[in-house]
PDB file of C-alpha atoms in Angstrom:
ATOM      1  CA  UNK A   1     116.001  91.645 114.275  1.00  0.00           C
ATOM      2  CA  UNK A   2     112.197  92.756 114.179  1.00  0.00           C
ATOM      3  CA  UNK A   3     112.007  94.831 111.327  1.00  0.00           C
ATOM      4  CA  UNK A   4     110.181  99.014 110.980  1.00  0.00           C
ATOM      5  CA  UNK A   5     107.266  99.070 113.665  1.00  0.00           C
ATOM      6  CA  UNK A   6     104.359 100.793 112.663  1.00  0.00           C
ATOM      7  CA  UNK A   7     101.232 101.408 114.390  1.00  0.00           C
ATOM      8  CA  UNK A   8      98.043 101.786 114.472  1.00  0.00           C
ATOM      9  CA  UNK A   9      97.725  99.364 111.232  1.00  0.00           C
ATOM     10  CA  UNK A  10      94.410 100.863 110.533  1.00  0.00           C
ATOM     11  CA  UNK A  11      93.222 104.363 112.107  1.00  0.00           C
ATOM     12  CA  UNK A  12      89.693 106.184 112.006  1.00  0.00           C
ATOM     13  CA  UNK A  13      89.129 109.540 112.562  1.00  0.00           C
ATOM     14  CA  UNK A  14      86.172 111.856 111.652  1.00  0.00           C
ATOM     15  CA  UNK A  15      86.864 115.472 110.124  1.00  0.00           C
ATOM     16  CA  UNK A  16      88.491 117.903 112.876  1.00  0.00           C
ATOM     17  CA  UNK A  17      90.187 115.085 114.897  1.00  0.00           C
ATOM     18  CA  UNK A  18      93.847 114.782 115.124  1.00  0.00           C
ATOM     19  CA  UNK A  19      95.773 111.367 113.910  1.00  0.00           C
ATOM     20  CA  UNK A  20      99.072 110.206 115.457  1.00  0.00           C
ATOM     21  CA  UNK A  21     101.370 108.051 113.269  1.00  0.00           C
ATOM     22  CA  UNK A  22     103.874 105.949 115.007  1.00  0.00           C
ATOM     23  CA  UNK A  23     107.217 104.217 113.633  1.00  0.00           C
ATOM     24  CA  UNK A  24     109.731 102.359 115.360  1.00  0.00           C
ATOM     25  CA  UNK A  25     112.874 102.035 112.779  1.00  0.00           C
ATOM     26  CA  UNK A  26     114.527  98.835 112.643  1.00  0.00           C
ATOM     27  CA  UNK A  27     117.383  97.988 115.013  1.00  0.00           C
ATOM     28  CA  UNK A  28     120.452 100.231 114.532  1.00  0.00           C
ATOM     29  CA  UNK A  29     118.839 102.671 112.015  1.00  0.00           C
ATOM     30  CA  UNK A  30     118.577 106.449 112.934  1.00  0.00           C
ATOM     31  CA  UNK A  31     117.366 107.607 109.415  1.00  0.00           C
ATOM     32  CA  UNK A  32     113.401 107.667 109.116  1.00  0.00           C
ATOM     33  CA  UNK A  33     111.824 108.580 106.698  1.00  0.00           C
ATOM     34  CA  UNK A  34     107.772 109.166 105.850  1.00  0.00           C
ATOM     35  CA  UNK A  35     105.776 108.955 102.805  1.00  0.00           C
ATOM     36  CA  UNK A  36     102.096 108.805 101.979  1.00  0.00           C
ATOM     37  CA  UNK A  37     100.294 106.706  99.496  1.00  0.00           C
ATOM     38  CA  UNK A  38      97.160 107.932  97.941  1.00  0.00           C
ATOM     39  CA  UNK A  39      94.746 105.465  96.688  1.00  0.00           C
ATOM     40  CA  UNK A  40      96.137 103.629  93.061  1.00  0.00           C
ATOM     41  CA  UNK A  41      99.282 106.140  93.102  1.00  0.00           C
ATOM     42  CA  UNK A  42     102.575 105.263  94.322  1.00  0.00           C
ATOM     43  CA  UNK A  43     104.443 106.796  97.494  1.00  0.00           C
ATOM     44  CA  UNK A  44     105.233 110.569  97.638  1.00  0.00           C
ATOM     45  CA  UNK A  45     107.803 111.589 100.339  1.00  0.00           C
ATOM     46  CA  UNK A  46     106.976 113.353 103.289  1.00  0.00           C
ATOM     47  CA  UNK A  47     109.601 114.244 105.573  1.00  0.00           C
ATOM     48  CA  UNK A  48     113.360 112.824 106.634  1.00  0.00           C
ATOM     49  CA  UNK A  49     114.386 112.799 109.969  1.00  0.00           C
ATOM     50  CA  UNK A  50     117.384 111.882 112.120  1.00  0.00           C
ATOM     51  CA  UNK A  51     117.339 111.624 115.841  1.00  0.00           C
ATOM     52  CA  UNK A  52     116.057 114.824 117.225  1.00  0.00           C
ATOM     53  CA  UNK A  53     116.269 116.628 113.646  1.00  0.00           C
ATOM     54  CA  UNK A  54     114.237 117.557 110.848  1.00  0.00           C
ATOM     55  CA  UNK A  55     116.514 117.180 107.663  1.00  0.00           C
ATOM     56  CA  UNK A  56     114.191 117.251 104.782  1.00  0.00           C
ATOM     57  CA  UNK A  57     110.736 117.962 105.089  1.00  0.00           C
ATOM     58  CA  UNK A  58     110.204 119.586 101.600  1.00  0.00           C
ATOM     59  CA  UNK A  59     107.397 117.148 101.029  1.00  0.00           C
ATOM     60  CA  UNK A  60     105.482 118.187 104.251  1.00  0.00           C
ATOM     61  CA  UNK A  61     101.818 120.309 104.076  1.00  0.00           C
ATOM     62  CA  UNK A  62     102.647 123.334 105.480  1.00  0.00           C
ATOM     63  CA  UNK A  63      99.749 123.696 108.085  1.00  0.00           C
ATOM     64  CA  UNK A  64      98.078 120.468 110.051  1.00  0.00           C
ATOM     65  CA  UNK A  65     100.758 118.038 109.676  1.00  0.00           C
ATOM     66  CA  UNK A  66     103.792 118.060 111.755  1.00  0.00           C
ATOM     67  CA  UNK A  67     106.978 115.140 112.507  1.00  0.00           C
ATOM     68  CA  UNK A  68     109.447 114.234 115.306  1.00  0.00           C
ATOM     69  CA  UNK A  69     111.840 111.446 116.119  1.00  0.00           C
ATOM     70  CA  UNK A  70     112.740 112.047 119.699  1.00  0.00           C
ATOM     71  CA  UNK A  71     116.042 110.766 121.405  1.00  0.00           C
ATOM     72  CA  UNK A  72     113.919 108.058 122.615  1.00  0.00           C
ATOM     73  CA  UNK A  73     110.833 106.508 121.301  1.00  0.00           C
ATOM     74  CA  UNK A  74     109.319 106.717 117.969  1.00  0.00           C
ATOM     75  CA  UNK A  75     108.933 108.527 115.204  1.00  0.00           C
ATOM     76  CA  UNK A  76     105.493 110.527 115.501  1.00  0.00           C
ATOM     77  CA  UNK A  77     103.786 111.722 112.408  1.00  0.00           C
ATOM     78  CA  UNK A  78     100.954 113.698 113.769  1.00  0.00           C
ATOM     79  CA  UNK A  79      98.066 115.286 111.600  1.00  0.00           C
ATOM     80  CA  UNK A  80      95.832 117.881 113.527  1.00  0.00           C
ATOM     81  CA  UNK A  81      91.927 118.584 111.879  1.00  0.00           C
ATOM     82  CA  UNK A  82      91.927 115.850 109.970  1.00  0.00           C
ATOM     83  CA  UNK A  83      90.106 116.577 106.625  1.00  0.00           C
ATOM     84  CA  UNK A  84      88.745 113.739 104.077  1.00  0.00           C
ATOM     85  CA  UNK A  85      91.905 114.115 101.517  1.00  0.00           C
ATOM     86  CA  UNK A  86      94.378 113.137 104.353  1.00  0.00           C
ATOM     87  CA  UNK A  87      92.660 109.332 103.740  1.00  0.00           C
ATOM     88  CA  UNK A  88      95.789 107.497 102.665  1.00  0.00           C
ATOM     89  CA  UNK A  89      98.110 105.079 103.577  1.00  0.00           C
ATOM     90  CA  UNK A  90     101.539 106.205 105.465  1.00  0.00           C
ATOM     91  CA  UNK A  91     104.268 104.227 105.238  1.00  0.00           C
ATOM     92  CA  UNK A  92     107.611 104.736 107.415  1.00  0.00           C
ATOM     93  CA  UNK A  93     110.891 103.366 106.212  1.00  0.00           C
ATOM     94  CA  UNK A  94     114.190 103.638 108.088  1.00  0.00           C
ATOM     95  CA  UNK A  95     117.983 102.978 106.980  1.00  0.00           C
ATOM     96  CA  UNK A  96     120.796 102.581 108.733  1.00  0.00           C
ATOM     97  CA  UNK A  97     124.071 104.678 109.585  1.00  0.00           C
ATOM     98  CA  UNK A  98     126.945 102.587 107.907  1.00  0.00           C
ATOM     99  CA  UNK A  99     127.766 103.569 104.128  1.00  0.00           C
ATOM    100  CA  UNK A 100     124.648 101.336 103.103  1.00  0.00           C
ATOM    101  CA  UNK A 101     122.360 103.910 103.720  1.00  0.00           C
ATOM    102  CA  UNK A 102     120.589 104.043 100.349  1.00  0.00           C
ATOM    103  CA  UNK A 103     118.541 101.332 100.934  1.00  0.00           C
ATOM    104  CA  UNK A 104     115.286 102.077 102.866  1.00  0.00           C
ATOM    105  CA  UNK A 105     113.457  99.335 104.974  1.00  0.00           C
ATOM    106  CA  UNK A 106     109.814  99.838 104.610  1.00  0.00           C
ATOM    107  CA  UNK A 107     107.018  99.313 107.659  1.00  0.00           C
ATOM    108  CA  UNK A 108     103.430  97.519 106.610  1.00  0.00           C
ATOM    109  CA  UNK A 109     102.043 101.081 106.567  1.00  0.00           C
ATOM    110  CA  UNK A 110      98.994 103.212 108.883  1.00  0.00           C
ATOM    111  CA  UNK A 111      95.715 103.430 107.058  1.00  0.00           C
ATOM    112  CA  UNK A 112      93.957 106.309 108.027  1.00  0.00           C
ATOM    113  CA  UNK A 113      90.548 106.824 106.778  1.00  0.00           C
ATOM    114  CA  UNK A 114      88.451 109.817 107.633  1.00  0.00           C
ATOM    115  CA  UNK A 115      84.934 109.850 107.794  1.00  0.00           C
TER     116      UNK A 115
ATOM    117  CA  UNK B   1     105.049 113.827  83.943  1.00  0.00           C
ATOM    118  CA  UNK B   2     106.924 112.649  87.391  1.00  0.00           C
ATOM    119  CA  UNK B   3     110.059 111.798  88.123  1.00  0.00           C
ATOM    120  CA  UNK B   4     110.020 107.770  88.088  1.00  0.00           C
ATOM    121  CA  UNK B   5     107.180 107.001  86.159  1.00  0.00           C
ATOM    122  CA  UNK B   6     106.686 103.299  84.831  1.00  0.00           C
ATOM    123  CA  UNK B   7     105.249 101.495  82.148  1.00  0.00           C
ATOM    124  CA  UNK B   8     103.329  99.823  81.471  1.00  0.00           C
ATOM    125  CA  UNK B   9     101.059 100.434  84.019  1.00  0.00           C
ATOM    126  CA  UNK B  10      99.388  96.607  84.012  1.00  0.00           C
ATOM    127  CA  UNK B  11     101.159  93.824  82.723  1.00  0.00           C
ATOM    128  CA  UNK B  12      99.610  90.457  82.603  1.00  0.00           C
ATOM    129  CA  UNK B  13     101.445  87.237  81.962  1.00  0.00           C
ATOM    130  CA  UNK B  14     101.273  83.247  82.231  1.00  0.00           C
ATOM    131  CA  UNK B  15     103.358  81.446  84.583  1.00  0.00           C
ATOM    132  CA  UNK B  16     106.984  80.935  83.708  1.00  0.00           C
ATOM    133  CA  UNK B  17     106.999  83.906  81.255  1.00  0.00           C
ATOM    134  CA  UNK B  18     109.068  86.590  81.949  1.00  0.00           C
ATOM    135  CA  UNK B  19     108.138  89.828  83.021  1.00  0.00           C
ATOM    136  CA  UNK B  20     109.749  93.407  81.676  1.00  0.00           C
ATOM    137  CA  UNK B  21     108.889  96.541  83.531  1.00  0.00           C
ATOM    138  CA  UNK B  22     110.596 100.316  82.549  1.00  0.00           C
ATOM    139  CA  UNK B  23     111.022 103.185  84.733  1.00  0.00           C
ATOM    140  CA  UNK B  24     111.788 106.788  83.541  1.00  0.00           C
ATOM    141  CA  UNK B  25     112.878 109.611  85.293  1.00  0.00           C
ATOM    142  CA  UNK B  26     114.019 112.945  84.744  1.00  0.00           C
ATOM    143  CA  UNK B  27     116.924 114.514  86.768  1.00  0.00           C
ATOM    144  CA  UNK B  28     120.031 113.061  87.747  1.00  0.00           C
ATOM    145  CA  UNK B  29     120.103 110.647  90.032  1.00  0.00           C
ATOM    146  CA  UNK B  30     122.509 108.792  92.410  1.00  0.00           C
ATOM    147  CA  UNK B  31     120.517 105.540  92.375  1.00  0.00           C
ATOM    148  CA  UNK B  32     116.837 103.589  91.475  1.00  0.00           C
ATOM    149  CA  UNK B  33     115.748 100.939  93.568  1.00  0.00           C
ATOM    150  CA  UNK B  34     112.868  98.787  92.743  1.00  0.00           C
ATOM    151  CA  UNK B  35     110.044  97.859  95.157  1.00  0.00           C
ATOM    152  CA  UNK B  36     107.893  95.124  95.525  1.00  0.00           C
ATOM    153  CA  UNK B  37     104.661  95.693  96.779  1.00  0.00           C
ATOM    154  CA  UNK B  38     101.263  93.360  97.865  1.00  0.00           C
ATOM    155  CA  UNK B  39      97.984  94.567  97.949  1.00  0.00           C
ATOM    156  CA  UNK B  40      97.500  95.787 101.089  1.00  0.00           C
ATOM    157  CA  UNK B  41     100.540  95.448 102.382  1.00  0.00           C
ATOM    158  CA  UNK B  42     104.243  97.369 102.974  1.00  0.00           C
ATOM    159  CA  UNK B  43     106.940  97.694 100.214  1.00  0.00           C
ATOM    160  CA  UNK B  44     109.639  95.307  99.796  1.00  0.00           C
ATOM    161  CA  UNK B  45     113.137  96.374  98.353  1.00  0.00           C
ATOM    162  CA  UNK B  46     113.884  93.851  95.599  1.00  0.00           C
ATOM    163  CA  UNK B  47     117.128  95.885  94.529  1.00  0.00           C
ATOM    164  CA  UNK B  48     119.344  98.915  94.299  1.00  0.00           C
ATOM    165  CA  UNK B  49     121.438  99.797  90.916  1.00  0.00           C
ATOM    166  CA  UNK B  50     123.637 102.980  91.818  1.00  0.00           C
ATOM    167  CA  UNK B  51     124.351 105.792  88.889  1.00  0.00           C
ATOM    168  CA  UNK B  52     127.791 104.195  87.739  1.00  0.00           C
ATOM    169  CA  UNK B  53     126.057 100.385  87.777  1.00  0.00           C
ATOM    170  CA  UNK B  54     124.696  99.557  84.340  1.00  0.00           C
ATOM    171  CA  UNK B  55     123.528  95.877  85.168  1.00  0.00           C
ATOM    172  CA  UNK B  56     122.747  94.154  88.215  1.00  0.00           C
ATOM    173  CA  UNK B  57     121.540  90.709  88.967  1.00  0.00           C
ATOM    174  CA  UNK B  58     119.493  89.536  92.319  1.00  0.00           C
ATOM    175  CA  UNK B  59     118.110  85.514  91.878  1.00  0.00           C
ATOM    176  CA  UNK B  60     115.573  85.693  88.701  1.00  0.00           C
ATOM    177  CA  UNK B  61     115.642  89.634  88.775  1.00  0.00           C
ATOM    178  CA  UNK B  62     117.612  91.220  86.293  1.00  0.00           C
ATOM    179  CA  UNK B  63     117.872  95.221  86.933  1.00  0.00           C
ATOM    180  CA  UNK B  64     119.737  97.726  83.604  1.00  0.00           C
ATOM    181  CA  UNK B  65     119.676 101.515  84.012  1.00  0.00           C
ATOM    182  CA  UNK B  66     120.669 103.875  81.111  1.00  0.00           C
ATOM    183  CA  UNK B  67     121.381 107.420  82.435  1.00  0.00           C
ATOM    184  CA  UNK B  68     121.842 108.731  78.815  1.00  0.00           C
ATOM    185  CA  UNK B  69     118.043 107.778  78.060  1.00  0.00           C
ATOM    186  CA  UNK B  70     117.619 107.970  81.916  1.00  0.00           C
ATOM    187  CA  UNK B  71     115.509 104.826  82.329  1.00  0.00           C
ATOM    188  CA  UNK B  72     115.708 101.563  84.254  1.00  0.00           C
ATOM    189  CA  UNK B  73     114.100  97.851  83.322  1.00  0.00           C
ATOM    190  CA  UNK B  74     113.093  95.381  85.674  1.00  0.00           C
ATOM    191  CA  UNK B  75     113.108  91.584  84.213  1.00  0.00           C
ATOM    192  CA  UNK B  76     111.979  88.965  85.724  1.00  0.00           C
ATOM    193  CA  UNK B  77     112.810  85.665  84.495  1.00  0.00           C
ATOM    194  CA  UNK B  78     110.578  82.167  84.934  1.00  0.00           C
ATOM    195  CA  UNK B  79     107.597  84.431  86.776  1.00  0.00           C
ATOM    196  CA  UNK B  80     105.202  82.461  89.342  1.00  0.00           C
ATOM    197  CA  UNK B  81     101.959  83.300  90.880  1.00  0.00           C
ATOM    198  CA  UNK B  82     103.444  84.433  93.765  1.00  0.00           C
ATOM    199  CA  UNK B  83     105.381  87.188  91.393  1.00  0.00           C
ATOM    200  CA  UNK B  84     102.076  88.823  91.264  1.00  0.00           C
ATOM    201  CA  UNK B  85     102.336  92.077  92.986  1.00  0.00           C
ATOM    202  CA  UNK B  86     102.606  95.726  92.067  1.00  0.00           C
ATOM    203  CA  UNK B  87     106.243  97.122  91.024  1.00  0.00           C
ATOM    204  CA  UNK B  88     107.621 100.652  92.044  1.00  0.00           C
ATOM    205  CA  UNK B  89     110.839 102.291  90.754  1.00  0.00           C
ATOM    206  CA  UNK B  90     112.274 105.004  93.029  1.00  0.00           C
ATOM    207  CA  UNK B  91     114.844 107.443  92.670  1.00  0.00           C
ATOM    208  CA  UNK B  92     116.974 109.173  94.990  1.00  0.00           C
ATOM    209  CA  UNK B  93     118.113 112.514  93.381  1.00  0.00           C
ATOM    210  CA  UNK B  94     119.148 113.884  96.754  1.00  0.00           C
ATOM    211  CA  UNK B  95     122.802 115.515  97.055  1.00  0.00           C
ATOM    212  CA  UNK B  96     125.000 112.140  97.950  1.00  0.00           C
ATOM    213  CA  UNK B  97     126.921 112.008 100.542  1.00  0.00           C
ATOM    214  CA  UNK B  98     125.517 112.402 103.539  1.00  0.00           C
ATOM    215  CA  UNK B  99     122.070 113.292 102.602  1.00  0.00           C
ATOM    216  CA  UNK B 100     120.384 110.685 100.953  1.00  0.00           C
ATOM    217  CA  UNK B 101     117.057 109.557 101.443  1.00  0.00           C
ATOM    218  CA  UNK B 102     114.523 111.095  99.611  1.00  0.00           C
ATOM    219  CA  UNK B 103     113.124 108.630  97.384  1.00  0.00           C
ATOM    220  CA  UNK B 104     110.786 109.633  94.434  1.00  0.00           C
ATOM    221  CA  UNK B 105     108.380 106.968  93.302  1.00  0.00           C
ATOM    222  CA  UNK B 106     106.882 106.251  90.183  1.00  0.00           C
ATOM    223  CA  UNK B 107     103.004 105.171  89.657  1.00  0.00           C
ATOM    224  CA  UNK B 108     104.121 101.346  89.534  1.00  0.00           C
ATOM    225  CA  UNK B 109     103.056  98.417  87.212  1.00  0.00           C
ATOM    226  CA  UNK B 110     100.479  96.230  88.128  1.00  0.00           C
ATOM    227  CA  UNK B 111     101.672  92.765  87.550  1.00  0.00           C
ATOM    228  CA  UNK B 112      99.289  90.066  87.440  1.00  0.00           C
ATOM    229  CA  UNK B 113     101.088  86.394  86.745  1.00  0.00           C
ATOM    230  CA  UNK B 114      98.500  83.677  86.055  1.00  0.00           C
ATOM    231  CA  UNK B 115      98.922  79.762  87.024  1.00  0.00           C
TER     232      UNK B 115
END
C-alpha cells in the first residue's frame, strides 16, 4: 500500500507565477489535509478537505491560494502570483474513514521556492 | 505563545542515553500525537495519546500527557544515532466526532544523538 503521493518534490517559480501542489492520499483515505512549513518552524494547517468538500479551511490566505479534492484525482493546492513569503515546504497528510481517523499519514512534502 | 509549543528546543545527547522532550499547549484537546521528522524529509507519526490516556508505550518511546498542567513528554529510552531527528507535538483541538483533523504543531526539538 504506497503511502501519501506528493508531487512536484521540489518546485520553482519566479514572483507572479502560479504553483500547483499535488497529493494523492494513501489507499482508502478520503480525509486530506494541507499544511505549510516555514523555514526552522513547525507545520501550520492549511485547509481540510473531504472528497469534493471544503471542511476546514480556517488556516487558508484569503486571496492567491485556493484547494480542491475532486471525485477523482488529487488533491490540488494551487497558489496564483506567487510572492517570495509563499517559499515553504507543503506537506499533505491524509487519514482514513474507519474510527481511526486521528492519525494523519504524512507525504515527503513540495518545496516551493520563489525567486 | 502557540498552542503545542516544545522544549527544549535542541537537545543533545550520547548514544544510549535517554532522551526527554515536553510539549505544552493551551486549549482542550481531544488528543497529541508526536512526529518524527528528518531533515529534509516528511513527518513520521511515532504515536497518538488521546485526552482520557495518561501513559502510553510504543517500543523505546514512552508518551505521558497531563491535561491539568496540559502538557505531554516524549521519552526515549537507549537513544541511537539514527534517533537523531527533529520532534513535533501536535494537537487536535477540533470538535470530536466527526470533525477531526486539524492538527496544531508546536516549534519541535532538535534532537541531535551522538555515536
Amino acid at each position: 500500500n504506497a503511502g501519501v503521493m506528493q508531487n512536484p518534490r521540489h518546485l520553482v517559480r519566479r514572483r507572479g507565477q502560479e504553483a500547483r501542489l499535488r497529493c494523492s492520499p494513501m489507499k482508502g483515505h478520503s480525509h486530506v489535509y494541507w499544511y505549510r512549513q516555514l523555514p526552522e518552524e513547525g507545520l501550520k494547517f492549511m485547509v481540510y478537505l473531504q472528497k469534493e468538500n471544503i471542511i476546514d479551511e480556517s488556516g487558508m490566505p484569503k486571496e492567491r491560494f485556493s484547494a480542491e479534492f475532486p471525485k477523482e484525482g488529487p488533491s490540488i493546492l494551487r497558489i496564483q502570483q506567487v510572492v517570495r513569503g509563499d517559499s515553504a515546504a507543503y506537506f499533505c497528510a491524509s487519514s482514513p474513514d474507519s474510527g481511526s481517523r486521528e492519525t494523519q499519514y504524512f507525504g515527503p512534502g513540495t518545496r516551493l521556492l520563489v525567486l | 505563545s502557540q498552542q503545542g509549543e516544545e522544549d527544549p528546543q535542541a537537545l543533545s545527547i550520547q548514544e544510549g542515553e535517554n532522551a526527554t522532550m515536553n510539549c505544552s499547549y493551551k486549549t482542550s484537546i481531544n488528543n497529541l500525537q508526536w512526529y518524527r521528522q528528518n531533515s529534509g524529509r516528511g513527518l513520521v507519526h511515532l504515536i497518538l495519546i488521546r485526552s482520557n490516556e495518561r501513559e502510553k508505550h510504543s517500543g523505546r518511546l514512552r508518551v505521558t500527557l497531563d491535561t491539568s498542567k496540559k502538557s505531554s513528554s516524549l521519552l526515549i529510552t537507549a537513544s541511537r544515532a539514527a534517533d537523531t531527528a527533529s520532534y513535533f507535538c501536535a494537537t487536535d483541538a477540533s470538535g470530536g466526532g466527526t470533525s477531526y483533523g486539524k492538527l496544531t504543531f508546536g516549534q519541535g526539538t532538535i534532537l541531535t544523538v551522538h555515536p
